[in-house]
PDB file of C-alpha atoms in Angstrom:
ATOM      1  CA  MET A 257      14.650  19.280  -6.467  1.00 38.00           C
ATOM      2  CA  ASN A 258      16.339  18.616  -9.816  1.00 41.00           C
ATOM      3  CA  SER A 259      15.867  21.289 -12.452  1.00 37.00           C
ATOM      4  CA  ASP A 260      14.576  18.745 -14.963  1.00 42.00           C
ATOM      5  CA  VAL A 261      11.486  17.975 -12.850  1.00 41.00           C
ATOM      6  CA  ASN A 262       8.717  19.934 -14.545  1.00 43.00           C
ATOM      7  CA  GLY A 263       5.602  18.246 -13.208  1.00 42.00           C
ATOM      8  CA  PRO A 264       3.199  15.821 -14.870  1.00 41.00           C
ATOM      9  CA  ALA A 265       2.810  17.868 -18.067  1.00 39.00           C
ATOM     10  CA  GLY A 266       6.517  18.327 -18.746  1.00 41.00           C
ATOM     11  CA  ALA A 267       9.598  16.296 -19.424  1.00 56.00           C
ATOM     12  CA  GLY A 268      11.808  14.854 -16.707  1.00 88.00           C
ATOM     13  CA  ARG A 269      11.387  12.569 -13.763  1.00 96.00           C
ATOM     14  CA  PRO A 270       7.845  11.519 -12.841  1.00 98.00           C
ATOM     15  CA  VAL A 271       6.570  12.757  -9.477  1.00 98.00           C
ATOM     16  CA  ILE A 272       5.301   9.951  -7.231  1.00 98.00           C
ATOM     17  CA  GLY A 273       3.284  10.958  -4.177  1.00 98.00           C
ATOM     18  CA  ILE A 274       3.772   8.962  -0.967  1.00 98.00           C
ATOM     19  CA  CYS A 275       1.057   9.159   1.685  1.00 98.00           C
ATOM     20  CA  ALA A 276       2.691  10.334   4.904  1.00 97.00           C
ATOM     21  CA  ARG A 277       2.322   8.622   8.249  1.00 94.00           C
ATOM     22  CA  THR A 278       2.259  10.520  11.547  1.00 90.00           C
ATOM     23  CA  ALA A 279       4.337   9.221  14.432  1.00 87.00           C
ATOM     24  CA  PRO A 280       5.903  10.432  17.693  1.00 89.00           C
ATOM     25  CA  VAL A 281       9.707  10.555  17.656  1.00 90.00           C
ATOM     26  CA  THR A 282      12.472  11.793  19.921  1.00 90.00           C
ATOM     27  CA  LEU A 283      15.016  14.028  18.204  1.00 87.00           C
ATOM     28  CA  GLN A 284      17.939  15.626  20.047  1.00 88.00           C
ATOM     29  CA  GLY A 285      16.251  14.733  23.312  1.00 91.00           C
ATOM     30  CA  SER A 286      12.948  16.388  22.418  1.00 92.00           C
ATOM     31  CA  GLY A 287       9.706  14.527  21.800  1.00 93.00           C
ATOM     32  CA  MET A 288       7.715  15.599  18.773  1.00 93.00           C
ATOM     33  CA  LEU A 289       5.062  14.443  16.306  1.00 91.00           C
ATOM     34  CA  VAL A 290       6.248  14.167  12.713  1.00 91.00           C
ATOM     35  CA  SER A 291       4.953  13.301   9.252  1.00 91.00           C
ATOM     36  CA  LEU A 292       7.197  10.680   7.704  1.00 93.00           C
ATOM     37  CA  ALA A 293       7.692   8.041   5.033  1.00 95.00           C
ATOM     38  CA  LEU A 294       9.726   4.860   5.076  1.00 94.00           C
ATOM     39  CA  GLN A 295      13.114   5.798   3.655  1.00 97.00           C
ATOM     40  CA  ALA A 296      13.155   2.676   1.483  1.00 97.00           C
ATOM     41  CA  HIS A 297      10.107   3.943  -0.436  1.00 97.00           C
ATOM     42  CA  VAL A 298      11.866   7.256  -1.052  1.00 98.00           C
ATOM     43  CA  SER A 299      15.148   5.592  -2.029  1.00 98.00           C
ATOM     44  CA  PHE A 300      13.621   2.892  -4.245  1.00 98.00           C
ATOM     45  CA  LEU A 301      11.455   5.369  -6.171  1.00 98.00           C
ATOM     46  CA  SER A 302      14.338   7.796  -6.594  1.00 98.00           C
ATOM     47  CA  ALA A 303      16.702   5.064  -7.772  1.00 98.00           C
ATOM     48  CA  ALA A 304      14.075   3.957 -10.307  1.00 98.00           C
ATOM     49  CA  GLY A 305      14.002   7.452 -11.802  1.00 98.00           C
ATOM     50  CA  ALA A 306      11.189   9.248  -9.950  1.00 98.00           C
ATOM     51  CA  THR A 307      10.968  12.245  -7.642  1.00 98.00           C
ATOM     52  CA  PRO A 308       9.154  11.150  -4.439  1.00 98.00           C
ATOM     53  CA  LEU A 309       6.818  13.715  -2.858  1.00 98.00           C
ATOM     54  CA  LEU A 310       5.593  13.294   0.731  1.00 98.00           C
ATOM     55  CA  LEU A 311       1.857  14.011   1.069  1.00 98.00           C
ATOM     56  CA  PRO A 312       0.625  14.854   4.595  1.00 96.00           C
ATOM     57  CA  LEU A 313      -2.912  13.587   5.158  1.00 95.00           C
ATOM     58  CA  LEU A 314      -4.585  16.987   5.445  1.00 95.00           C
ATOM     59  CA  PRO A 315      -8.034  17.898   4.076  1.00 96.00           C
ATOM     60  CA  GLY A 316      -7.807  18.909   0.431  1.00 97.00           C
ATOM     61  CA  VAL A 317      -4.635  16.938  -0.351  1.00 98.00           C
ATOM     62  CA  GLU A 318      -6.554  15.183  -3.125  1.00 98.00           C
ATOM     63  CA  THR A 319      -6.422  18.432  -5.120  1.00 97.00           C
ATOM     64  CA  LEU A 320      -2.690  17.788  -5.643  1.00 97.00           C
ATOM     65  CA  VAL A 321      -3.413  14.765  -7.850  1.00 98.00           C
ATOM     66  CA  ASP A 322      -3.010  16.851 -11.006  1.00 97.00           C
ATOM     67  CA  ARG A 323       0.607  17.511  -9.974  1.00 97.00           C
ATOM     68  CA  LEU A 324       1.411  13.813  -9.586  1.00 98.00           C
ATOM     69  CA  ASP A 325       2.341  11.065 -12.021  1.00 98.00           C
ATOM     70  CA  GLY A 326       1.711   8.217  -9.579  1.00 98.00           C
ATOM     71  CA  LEU A 327       0.792   7.402  -5.983  1.00 98.00           C
ATOM     72  CA  LEU A 328       2.229   5.032  -3.388  1.00 98.00           C
ATOM     73  CA  VAL A 329      -0.028   4.234  -0.423  1.00 98.00           C
ATOM     74  CA  PRO A 330       2.176   2.565   2.216  1.00 97.00           C
ATOM     75  CA  GLY A 331       1.515   0.373   5.211  1.00 93.00           C
ATOM     76  CA  GLY A 332       0.503   1.749   8.584  1.00 91.00           C
ATOM     77  CA  PRO A 333      -2.054   1.424  11.396  1.00 91.00           C
ATOM     78  CA  ASP A 334      -5.435  -0.267  11.108  1.00 93.00           C
ATOM     79  CA  LEU A 335      -8.345   1.384   9.323  1.00 95.00           C
ATOM     80  CA  ASP A 336     -11.375   2.654  11.211  1.00 95.00           C
ATOM     81  CA  PRO A 337     -13.811  -0.311  11.000  1.00 95.00           C
ATOM     82  CA  ALA A 338     -16.726   2.129  10.758  1.00 95.00           C
ATOM     83  CA  LEU A 339     -15.573   2.689   7.169  1.00 96.00           C
ATOM     84  CA  TYR A 340     -16.814  -0.792   6.315  1.00 96.00           C
ATOM     85  CA  GLY A 341     -19.742  -0.856   8.735  1.00 96.00           C
ATOM     86  CA  GLU A 342     -18.278  -2.776  11.670  1.00 95.00           C
ATOM     87  CA  ALA A 343     -17.503  -2.163  15.315  1.00 94.00           C
ATOM     88  CA  ALA A 344     -13.859  -2.317  16.337  1.00 93.00           C
ATOM     89  CA  HIS A 345     -12.351  -5.651  17.385  1.00 92.00           C
ATOM     90  CA  PRO A 346     -10.550  -5.433  20.766  1.00 89.00           C
ATOM     91  CA  VAL A 347      -7.137  -5.597  19.045  1.00 86.00           C
ATOM     92  CA  THR A 348      -7.916  -3.142  16.245  1.00 91.00           C
ATOM     93  CA  ARG A 349      -5.735  -0.042  16.539  1.00 87.00           C
ATOM     94  CA  PRO A 350      -6.919   2.587  14.036  1.00 82.00           C
ATOM     95  CA  MET A 351      -4.808   5.552  12.998  1.00 74.00           C
ATOM     96  CA  SER A 352      -7.314   8.406  12.868  1.00 87.00           C
ATOM     97  CA  PRO A 353     -10.817   8.420  11.347  1.00 90.00           C
ATOM     98  CA  ASP A 354     -10.153  11.867   9.866  1.00 92.00           C
ATOM     99  CA  ALA A 355      -6.828  10.803   8.323  1.00 93.00           C
ATOM    100  CA  ASP A 356      -8.423   7.618   6.991  1.00 95.00           C
ATOM    101  CA  ARG A 357     -11.054   9.643   5.172  1.00 96.00           C
ATOM    102  CA  VAL A 358      -8.475  12.054   3.749  1.00 97.00           C
ATOM    103  CA  GLU A 359      -6.417   9.138   2.468  1.00 97.00           C
ATOM    104  CA  LEU A 360      -9.512   7.535   0.946  1.00 98.00           C
ATOM    105  CA  ALA A 361     -10.300  10.794  -0.872  1.00 98.00           C
ATOM    106  CA  LEU A 362      -6.719  11.000  -2.167  1.00 98.00           C
ATOM    107  CA  LEU A 363      -6.763   7.402  -3.378  1.00 98.00           C
ATOM    108  CA  GLU A 364     -10.147   7.873  -5.043  1.00 98.00           C
ATOM    109  CA  ALA A 365      -8.921  10.999  -6.832  1.00 98.00           C
ATOM    110  CA  ALA A 366      -5.757   9.245  -8.000  1.00 98.00           C
ATOM    111  CA  LEU A 367      -7.723   6.336  -9.418  1.00 98.00           C
ATOM    112  CA  GLY A 368     -10.188   8.716 -11.038  1.00 98.00           C
ATOM    113  CA  ALA A 369      -7.288  10.498 -12.732  1.00 98.00           C
ATOM    114  CA  ARG A 370      -5.960   7.116 -13.927  1.00 97.00           C
ATOM    115  CA  LEU A 371      -2.689   7.608 -12.060  1.00 98.00           C
ATOM    116  CA  PRO A 372      -0.567   4.495 -11.531  1.00 98.00           C
ATOM    117  CA  VAL A 373      -1.109   3.355  -7.934  1.00 98.00           C
ATOM    118  CA  LEU A 374       0.822   0.962  -5.710  1.00 98.00           C
ATOM    119  CA  ALA A 375      -1.016   0.210  -2.449  1.00 98.00           C
ATOM    120  CA  ILE A 376       0.999  -1.685   0.178  1.00 97.00           C
ATOM    121  CA  CYS A 377      -0.325  -3.583   3.231  1.00 94.00           C
ATOM    122  CA  ARG A 378      -2.712  -1.060   4.873  1.00 94.00           C
ATOM    123  CA  GLY A 379      -2.788   0.599   1.455  1.00 97.00           C
ATOM    124  CA  MET A 380      -4.241  -2.541  -0.128  1.00 97.00           C
ATOM    125  CA  GLN A 381      -6.828  -2.740   2.646  1.00 96.00           C
ATOM    126  CA  LEU A 382      -7.718   0.914   2.007  1.00 97.00           C
ATOM    127  CA  LEU A 383      -8.094   0.123  -1.702  1.00 98.00           C
ATOM    128  CA  ASN A 384     -10.497  -2.695  -0.861  1.00 98.00           C
ATOM    129  CA  VAL A 385     -12.569  -0.585   1.540  1.00 98.00           C
ATOM    130  CA  LEU A 386     -12.749   2.247  -1.028  1.00 98.00           C
ATOM    131  CA  HIS A 387     -14.406  -0.230  -3.392  1.00 98.00           C
ATOM    132  CA  GLY A 388     -16.954  -1.335  -0.794  1.00 98.00           C
ATOM    133  CA  GLY A 389     -15.063  -4.314   0.612  1.00 98.00           C
ATOM    134  CA  SER A 390     -14.441  -5.296   4.220  1.00 97.00           C
ATOM    135  CA  LEU A 391     -11.598  -6.640   6.353  1.00 96.00           C
ATOM    136  CA  HIS A 392     -10.879  -9.484   8.710  1.00 90.00           C
ATOM    137  CA  GLN A 393      -9.951  -7.470  11.789  1.00 93.00           C
ATOM    138  CA  HIS A 394      -7.797 -10.165  13.358  1.00 86.00           C
ATOM    139  CA  LEU A 395      -6.470 -12.704  10.889  1.00 82.00           C
ATOM    140  CA  PRO A 396      -5.250 -15.356  13.392  1.00 80.00           C
ATOM    141  CA  GLU A 397      -8.913 -15.962  14.282  1.00 86.00           C
ATOM    142  CA  ILE A 398      -9.498 -16.906  10.627  1.00 78.00           C
ATOM    143  CA  THR A 399      -6.319 -18.799   9.755  1.00 78.00           C
ATOM    144  CA  GLY A 400      -5.603 -20.355  13.157  1.00 70.00           C
ATOM    145  CA  HIS A 401      -1.987 -19.181  13.124  1.00 78.00           C
ATOM    146  CA  ASP A 402       0.083 -16.017  13.485  1.00 74.00           C
ATOM    147  CA  GLY A 403       2.368 -16.639  10.528  1.00 63.00           C
ATOM    148  CA  HIS A 404       1.339 -13.392   8.814  1.00 74.00           C
ATOM    149  CA  GLN A 405       2.504 -11.389  11.844  1.00 75.00           C
ATOM    150  CA  PRO A 406       4.964 -13.556  13.788  1.00 71.00           C
ATOM    151  CA  ARG A 407       4.905 -13.009  17.541  1.00 80.00           C
ATOM    152  CA  THR A 408       8.539 -12.315  18.247  1.00 77.00           C
ATOM    153  CA  SER A 409      10.399  -9.829  20.424  1.00 72.00           C
ATOM    154  CA  SER A 410      11.410  -7.808  17.361  1.00 74.00           C
ATOM    155  CA  PHE A 411       9.793  -6.937  14.031  1.00 78.00           C
ATOM    156  CA  THR A 412       9.777 -10.182  12.029  1.00 72.00           C
ATOM    157  CA  LEU A 413       8.453 -10.769   8.537  1.00 77.00           C
ATOM    158  CA  GLY A 414       6.298 -13.806   7.861  1.00 75.00           C
ATOM    159  CA  ARG A 415       7.282 -15.759   4.757  1.00 84.00           C
ATOM    160  CA  HIS A 416       4.633 -17.505   2.671  1.00 84.00           C
ATOM    161  CA  PRO A 417       4.600 -18.949  -0.857  1.00 89.00           C
ATOM    162  CA  LEU A 418       2.397 -16.915  -3.183  1.00 93.00           C
ATOM    163  CA  LYS A 419      -0.166 -18.260  -5.618  1.00 94.00           C
ATOM    164  CA  LEU A 420      -0.440 -15.664  -8.384  1.00 96.00           C
ATOM    165  CA  GLU A 421      -3.060 -15.458 -11.099  1.00 96.00           C
ATOM    166  CA  PRO A 422      -1.403 -16.299 -14.438  1.00 95.00           C
ATOM    167  CA  GLY A 423      -1.450 -13.353 -16.812  1.00 95.00           C
ATOM    168  CA  SER A 424      -2.002 -10.806 -14.030  1.00 97.00           C
ATOM    169  CA  ARG A 425       0.001  -7.618 -13.778  1.00 97.00           C
ATOM    170  CA  ILE A 426       1.503  -8.660 -10.428  1.00 97.00           C
ATOM    171  CA  ALA A 427       2.641 -11.964 -11.931  1.00 96.00           C
ATOM    172  CA  ALA A 428       4.357 -10.038 -14.728  1.00 97.00           C
ATOM    173  CA  VAL A 429       6.044  -7.664 -12.259  1.00 97.00           C
ATOM    174  CA  LEU A 430       7.405 -10.436 -10.029  1.00 96.00           C
ATOM    175  CA  ASP A 431       8.141 -12.749 -12.958  1.00 94.00           C
ATOM    176  CA  GLU A 432       9.357 -15.762 -10.999  1.00 91.00           C
ATOM    177  CA  ALA A 433       8.326 -19.389 -10.662  1.00 85.00           C
ATOM    178  CA  GLU A 434       8.043 -19.501  -6.854  1.00 89.00           C
ATOM    179  CA  PRO A 435       7.227 -16.032  -5.479  1.00 91.00           C
ATOM    180  CA  GLU A 436       7.059 -15.499  -1.731  1.00 89.00           C
ATOM    181  CA  THR A 437       5.541 -12.866   0.556  1.00 88.00           C
ATOM    182  CA  ALA A 438       7.409 -10.999   3.293  1.00 87.00           C
ATOM    183  CA  CYS A 439       4.514  -9.827   5.445  1.00 83.00           C
ATOM    184  CA  HIS A 440       3.647  -8.410   8.848  1.00 76.00           C
ATOM    185  CA  HIS A 441      -0.087  -7.863   9.250  1.00 77.00           C
ATOM    186  CA  HIS A 442      -2.883  -8.995  11.543  1.00 86.00           C
ATOM    187  CA  GLN A 443      -5.711  -7.816   9.274  1.00 88.00           C
ATOM    188  CA  ALA A 444      -6.587  -8.857   5.725  1.00 89.00           C
ATOM    189  CA  VAL A 445      -9.187  -8.541   2.995  1.00 95.00           C
ATOM    190  CA  HIS A 446     -12.491 -10.267   3.778  1.00 96.00           C
ATOM    191  CA  ARG A 447     -15.241  -9.252   1.351  1.00 96.00           C
ATOM    192  CA  ILE A 448     -13.721  -8.209  -1.979  1.00 98.00           C
ATOM    193  CA  GLY A 449     -14.700  -4.755  -3.176  1.00 98.00           C
ATOM    194  CA  ALA A 450     -16.542  -4.270  -6.456  1.00 98.00           C
ATOM    195  CA  GLY A 451     -14.218  -3.634  -9.375  1.00 98.00           C
ATOM    196  CA  LEU A 452     -11.264  -5.423  -7.810  1.00 98.00           C
ATOM    197  CA  THR A 453      -9.747  -8.701  -8.981  1.00 98.00           C
ATOM    198  CA  VAL A 454      -7.862 -10.969  -6.598  1.00 98.00           C
ATOM    199  CA  THR A 455      -4.585 -11.863  -8.316  1.00 97.00           C
ATOM    200  CA  GLY A 456      -2.604 -13.389  -5.452  1.00 96.00           C
ATOM    201  CA  ARG A 457      -3.246 -15.534  -2.395  1.00 95.00           C
ATOM    202  CA  ALA A 458      -1.204 -17.217   0.305  1.00 91.00           C
ATOM    203  CA  GLN A 459      -1.494 -20.976   0.743  1.00 87.00           C
ATOM    204  CA  ASP A 460      -3.985 -20.441   3.580  1.00 88.00           C
ATOM    205  CA  ASP A 461      -6.158 -18.486   1.087  1.00 91.00           C
ATOM    206  CA  THR A 462      -5.394 -15.052   2.578  1.00 89.00           C
ATOM    207  CA  VAL A 463      -5.715 -12.422  -0.158  1.00 96.00           C
ATOM    208  CA  GLU A 464      -2.213 -11.146  -0.931  1.00 95.00           C
ATOM    209  CA  ALA A 465      -2.704  -9.127  -4.138  1.00 97.00           C
ATOM    210  CA  VAL A 466      -5.556  -7.286  -5.844  1.00 98.00           C
ATOM    211  CA  GLU A 467      -5.792  -5.193  -8.993  1.00 98.00           C
ATOM    212  CA  VAL A 468      -8.330  -2.584 -10.061  1.00 98.00           C
ATOM    213  CA  THR A 469     -10.159  -4.082 -13.017  1.00 97.00           C
ATOM    214  CA  GLY A 470      -9.716  -2.067 -16.201  1.00 96.00           C
ATOM    215  CA  HIS A 471      -7.137   0.311 -14.710  1.00 97.00           C
ATOM    216  CA  PRO A 472      -3.756   0.611 -16.485  1.00 96.00           C
ATOM    217  CA  PHE A 473      -1.774   0.107 -13.260  1.00 98.00           C
ATOM    218  CA  ALA A 474      -3.435  -0.065  -9.840  1.00 98.00           C
ATOM    219  CA  ILE A 475      -2.026  -2.873  -7.709  1.00 98.00           C
ATOM    220  CA  GLY A 476      -2.502  -3.691  -4.045  1.00 98.00           C
ATOM    221  CA  VAL A 477      -0.177  -6.067  -2.223  1.00 97.00           C
ATOM    222  CA  GLN A 478      -0.565  -7.241   1.360  1.00 93.00           C
ATOM    223  CA  TRP A 479       3.120  -7.874   1.970  1.00 92.00           C
ATOM    224  CA  GLU A 480       5.688  -5.367   3.278  1.00 88.00           C
ATOM    225  CA  ALA A 481       7.197  -4.065   0.051  1.00 92.00           C
ATOM    226  CA  GLY A 482       9.892  -1.677   1.192  1.00 91.00           C
ATOM    227  CA  HIS A 483      10.995  -3.783   4.171  1.00 87.00           C
ATOM    228  CA  THR A 484      13.145  -6.025   1.958  1.00 89.00           C
ATOM    229  CA  PRO A 485      15.692  -5.211  -0.764  1.00 94.00           C
ATOM    230  CA  ASP A 486      13.179  -6.166  -3.472  1.00 95.00           C
ATOM    231  CA  THR A 487      12.593  -3.079  -5.653  1.00 97.00           C
ATOM    232  CA  ARG A 488      10.494  -4.629  -8.433  1.00 97.00           C
ATOM    233  CA  LEU A 489       7.170  -3.109  -7.414  1.00 98.00           C
ATOM    234  CA  HIS A 490       8.620   0.382  -6.992  1.00 98.00           C
ATOM    235  CA  GLU A 491      10.336   0.094 -10.368  1.00 98.00           C
ATOM    236  CA  ALA A 492       7.089  -1.047 -11.994  1.00 98.00           C
ATOM    237  CA  LEU A 493       5.213   1.906 -10.476  1.00 98.00           C
ATOM    238  CA  VAL A 494       7.794   4.346 -11.820  1.00 98.00           C
ATOM    239  CA  GLN A 495       7.757   2.726 -15.259  1.00 98.00           C
ATOM    240  CA  ALA A 496       3.957   2.990 -15.346  1.00 98.00           C
ATOM    241  CA  ALA A 497       4.258   6.674 -14.417  1.00 98.00           C
ATOM    242  CA  VAL A 498       6.852   7.233 -17.160  1.00 97.00           C
ATOM    243  CA  SER A 499       4.583   5.553 -19.707  1.00 96.00           C
ATOM    244  CA  ARG A 500       1.644   7.715 -18.645  1.00 94.00           C
ATOM    245  CA  LYS A 501       3.718  10.892 -18.979  1.00 91.00           C
ATOM    246  CA  SER A 502       4.872   9.976 -22.455  1.00 89.00           C
ATOM    247  CA  ASN A 503       1.372   9.254 -23.802  1.00 83.00           C
TER     248      ASN A 503
END
């Protein structure tokens, strides 16, 4: 860690927490379970001037919020539908009910502390559920197509034109005439949670961006930020963290 990183109360690079994901890997011929983050999130935040900090989803992790200047909640497995009062669809593949609840507590604490938050894909869905919203558990049944999660032999991003709310924070971050998603998801926001504003939709009306009303910087995007070279959202998160530190 650089010597100029002194935590949220000091000078230096802002510390951005990244919620870890747990996955089985094989390393040097040995199978193991690891906590990990997409390297692009780490690299993009670092290049923008922040120190990324991986946060394993263990009980009590929300107490670390006072050591953070911002939070990135990345994509990952489906949420436990019990969190929004539904039984699981046959294709729903939740991560872990316990981990879901830990991540919800962390996100709630970050928002309560007014930390800048960027919630990506699953992260946006978590943000919606935290605010009392619900999810479409299998989007192709709603839209009639699989364009948001193309059925191909390899991981393929679906591309869709975005309709952004003029004057929204996400419109200011992207700042382009014809924005486009790069997505890979089979679930999406259904009922909008209280205190959230929808600021972006796909042409088929799928919710693609939400913002926490009245919060300085709390954005959720449904697309796979971090799976393309586009660094604008990560840069905006870091800038919001820098601004918070300086105030």
